Short mmCIF file of C-alpha atoms in Angstrom, two decimals:
data_model
loop_
_atom_site.label_atom_id
_atom_site.label_comp_id
_atom_site.label_asym_id
_atom_site.label_seq_id
_atom_site.Cartn_x
_atom_site.Cartn_y
_atom_site.Cartn_z
CA UNK I 1 0.00 0.00 0.00
CA UNK I 2 1.49 3.29 -1.06
CA UNK I 3 -0.20 6.42 0.29
CA UNK I 4 0.89 10.02 0.68
CA UNK I 5 1.58 11.72 3.99
CA UNK I 6 -1.65 13.72 3.66
CA UNK I 7 -3.74 10.59 3.02
CA UNK I 8 -2.06 8.84 5.95
CA UNK I 9 -2.80 11.82 8.21
CA UNK I 10 -6.47 11.81 7.21
CA UNK I 11 -6.71 8.03 7.77
CA UNK I 12 -5.03 8.30 11.19
CA UNK I 13 -7.33 11.17 12.20
CA UNK I 14 -10.41 9.22 11.18
CA UNK I 15 -9.34 6.05 13.03
CA UNK I 16 -8.05 7.76 16.18
CA UNK I 17 -10.39 8.11 19.14
CA UNK I 18 -11.58 11.61 19.97
CA UNK I 19 -9.67 13.42 22.69
CA UNK I 20 -11.32 13.69 26.08
CA UNK I 21 -9.05 16.45 27.37
CA UNK I 22 -11.94 18.22 29.09
CA UNK I 23 -12.14 15.15 31.38
CA UNK I 24 -8.54 14.02 31.58
CA UNK I 25 -6.79 17.34 32.21
CA UNK I 26 -8.72 18.22 35.39
CA UNK I 27 -8.25 14.66 36.72
CA UNK I 28 -4.50 14.76 36.03
CA UNK I 29 -4.22 18.18 37.67
CA UNK I 30 -6.27 17.15 40.70
CA UNK I 31 -4.60 13.79 41.37
CA UNK I 32 -1.10 15.11 40.66
CA UNK I 33 -1.87 17.97 43.03
CA UNK I 34 -3.04 15.53 45.70
CA UNK I 35 0.22 13.57 45.38
CA UNK I 36 2.23 16.78 45.72
CA UNK I 37 0.10 17.89 48.67
CA UNK I 38 0.77 14.59 50.41
CA UNK I 39 4.50 15.16 49.84
CA UNK I 40 4.27 18.69 51.23
CA UNK I 41 2.32 17.40 54.22
CA UNK I 42 4.97 14.78 54.91
CA UNK I 43 7.70 17.40 54.63
CA UNK I 44 5.92 19.64 57.14
CA UNK I 45 5.28 16.68 59.46
CA UNK I 46 8.93 15.67 59.47
CA UNK I 47 10.00 19.28 60.05
CA UNK I 48 7.49 19.53 62.92
CA UNK I 49 8.99 16.38 64.43
CA UNK I 50 12.34 18.16 64.63
CA UNK I 51 14.21 17.16 61.48
CA UNK I 52 16.16 19.86 59.69
CA UNK I 53 15.14 20.83 56.15
CA UNK I 54 17.65 18.53 54.43
CA UNK I 55 16.73 15.45 56.46
CA UNK I 56 13.01 16.16 56.23
CA UNK I 57 13.31 16.39 52.42
CA UNK I 58 15.23 13.14 52.19
CA UNK I 59 12.75 11.33 54.43
CA UNK I 60 9.83 12.76 52.43
CA UNK I 61 11.33 11.44 49.18
CA UNK I 62 11.98 8.05 50.74
CA UNK I 63 8.44 7.87 52.10
CA UNK I 64 6.90 8.78 48.73
CA UNK I 65 9.03 6.16 46.97
CA UNK I 66 8.06 3.53 49.54
CA UNK I 67 4.35 4.38 49.33
CA UNK I 68 4.26 4.33 45.54
CA UNK I 69 6.15 1.01 45.43
CA UNK I 70 3.80 -0.44 48.04
CA UNK I 71 0.71 0.80 46.20
CA UNK I 72 2.13 -0.59 42.95
CA UNK I 73 2.62 -3.97 44.62
CA UNK I 74 -1.02 -4.00 45.74
CA UNK I 75 -2.09 -2.87 42.22
CA UNK I 76 -3.60 0.31 43.64
CA UNK I 77 -1.19 2.72 41.92
CA UNK I 78 -2.21 1.37 38.51
CA UNK I 79 -5.86 2.16 39.23
CA UNK I 80 -4.88 5.65 40.34
CA UNK I 81 -2.85 6.06 37.14
CA UNK I 82 -5.79 4.98 34.99
CA UNK I 83 -7.80 7.86 36.40
CA UNK I 84 -4.99 10.39 36.74
CA UNK I 85 -3.13 9.80 33.49
CA UNK I 86 -0.07 12.04 33.46
CA UNK I 87 -1.00 13.37 36.90
CA UNK I 88 0.34 10.16 38.43
CA UNK I 89 3.72 10.72 36.79
CA UNK I 90 4.81 13.16 39.47
CA UNK I 91 8.51 12.42 39.09
CA UNK I 92 9.39 10.55 42.24
CA UNK I 93 6.25 8.42 42.53
CA UNK I 94 6.03 7.74 38.81
CA UNK I 95 9.66 6.68 38.70
CA UNK I 96 9.20 4.31 41.64
CA UNK I 97 6.16 2.85 39.88
CA UNK I 98 8.19 2.42 36.68
CA UNK I 99 10.85 0.45 38.57
CA UNK I 100 8.48 -1.77 40.55
CA UNK I 101 5.90 -2.59 37.84
CA UNK I 102 8.14 -4.65 35.52
CA UNK I 103 9.61 -6.48 38.52
CA UNK I 104 6.13 -7.53 39.66
CA UNK I 105 5.15 -8.60 36.15
CA UNK I 106 8.10 -10.99 35.92
CA UNK I 107 8.29 -12.30 39.50
CA UNK I 108 7.02 -15.71 38.36
CA UNK I 109 10.32 -16.16 36.47
CA UNK I 110 12.25 -16.13 39.74
CA UNK I 111 14.04 -13.60 41.89
CA UNK I 112 17.21 -13.29 39.81
CA UNK I 113 16.12 -13.73 36.18
CA UNK I 114 12.63 -12.36 36.72
CA UNK I 115 12.43 -9.80 39.48
CA UNK I 116 16.07 -8.69 39.49
CA UNK I 117 16.64 -8.65 35.74
CA UNK I 118 13.39 -6.97 34.76
CA UNK I 119 13.30 -4.35 37.52
CA UNK I 120 15.23 -1.81 35.47
CA UNK I 121 13.70 -2.49 32.05
CA UNK I 122 11.98 0.90 31.99
CA UNK I 123 13.98 2.80 34.58
CA UNK I 124 17.40 1.52 33.51
CA UNK I 125 17.86 3.84 30.53
CA UNK I 126 16.80 6.81 32.66
CA UNK I 127 19.34 5.89 35.33
CA UNK I 128 22.11 5.32 32.76
CA UNK I 129 21.35 8.63 31.02
CA UNK I 130 21.24 10.49 34.34
CA UNK I 131 24.55 9.07 35.53
CA UNK I 132 26.22 9.62 32.13
CA UNK I 133 24.93 13.19 31.88
CA UNK I 134 26.08 14.00 35.40
CA UNK I 135 29.58 12.61 34.73
CA UNK I 136 29.81 14.59 31.50
CA UNK I 137 28.57 17.71 33.27
CA UNK I 138 31.14 17.18 36.03
CA UNK I 139 33.98 16.89 33.52
CA UNK I 140 32.89 20.05 31.69
CA UNK I 141 32.49 21.89 35.01
CA UNK I 142 35.98 20.81 36.07
CA UNK I 143 37.57 21.88 32.79
CA UNK I 144 35.82 25.24 32.78
CA UNK I 145 36.89 25.73 36.40
CA UNK I 146 40.54 25.24 35.40
CA UNK I 147 40.35 28.12 32.94
CA UNK I 148 38.40 30.45 35.23
CA UNK I 149 41.07 30.58 37.95
#
């Protein structure tokens, strides 16, 4: 089948479902906001309990990661994500979900070849890119610092 780009665009538009942005955008905003509000509440709670700002922030991040991994394990986070769409991709909770989900899907293949090997299927490239970019940035920062003295 040989069709032009314009014909392909018309065919894709006709076959694609209509957008429901008037429903999905408010849900994403609301649920993403709730996740962020929970994080802010945890941060304030930890600060109230006497932790300094740095420790309260670290404990808040750890708590949000733990909660999203736990909710993913109980298949609750997936139901939240179905309703929230991109609102559930608040970086820290969405990333934890992306690490845990593949591991759960492949746990029947064993702890090493299933759970361990598949855990970083989605998150692995993000981690590799982040580490590589930070090393490259560090090298550039070091070299520029040599010439700025």
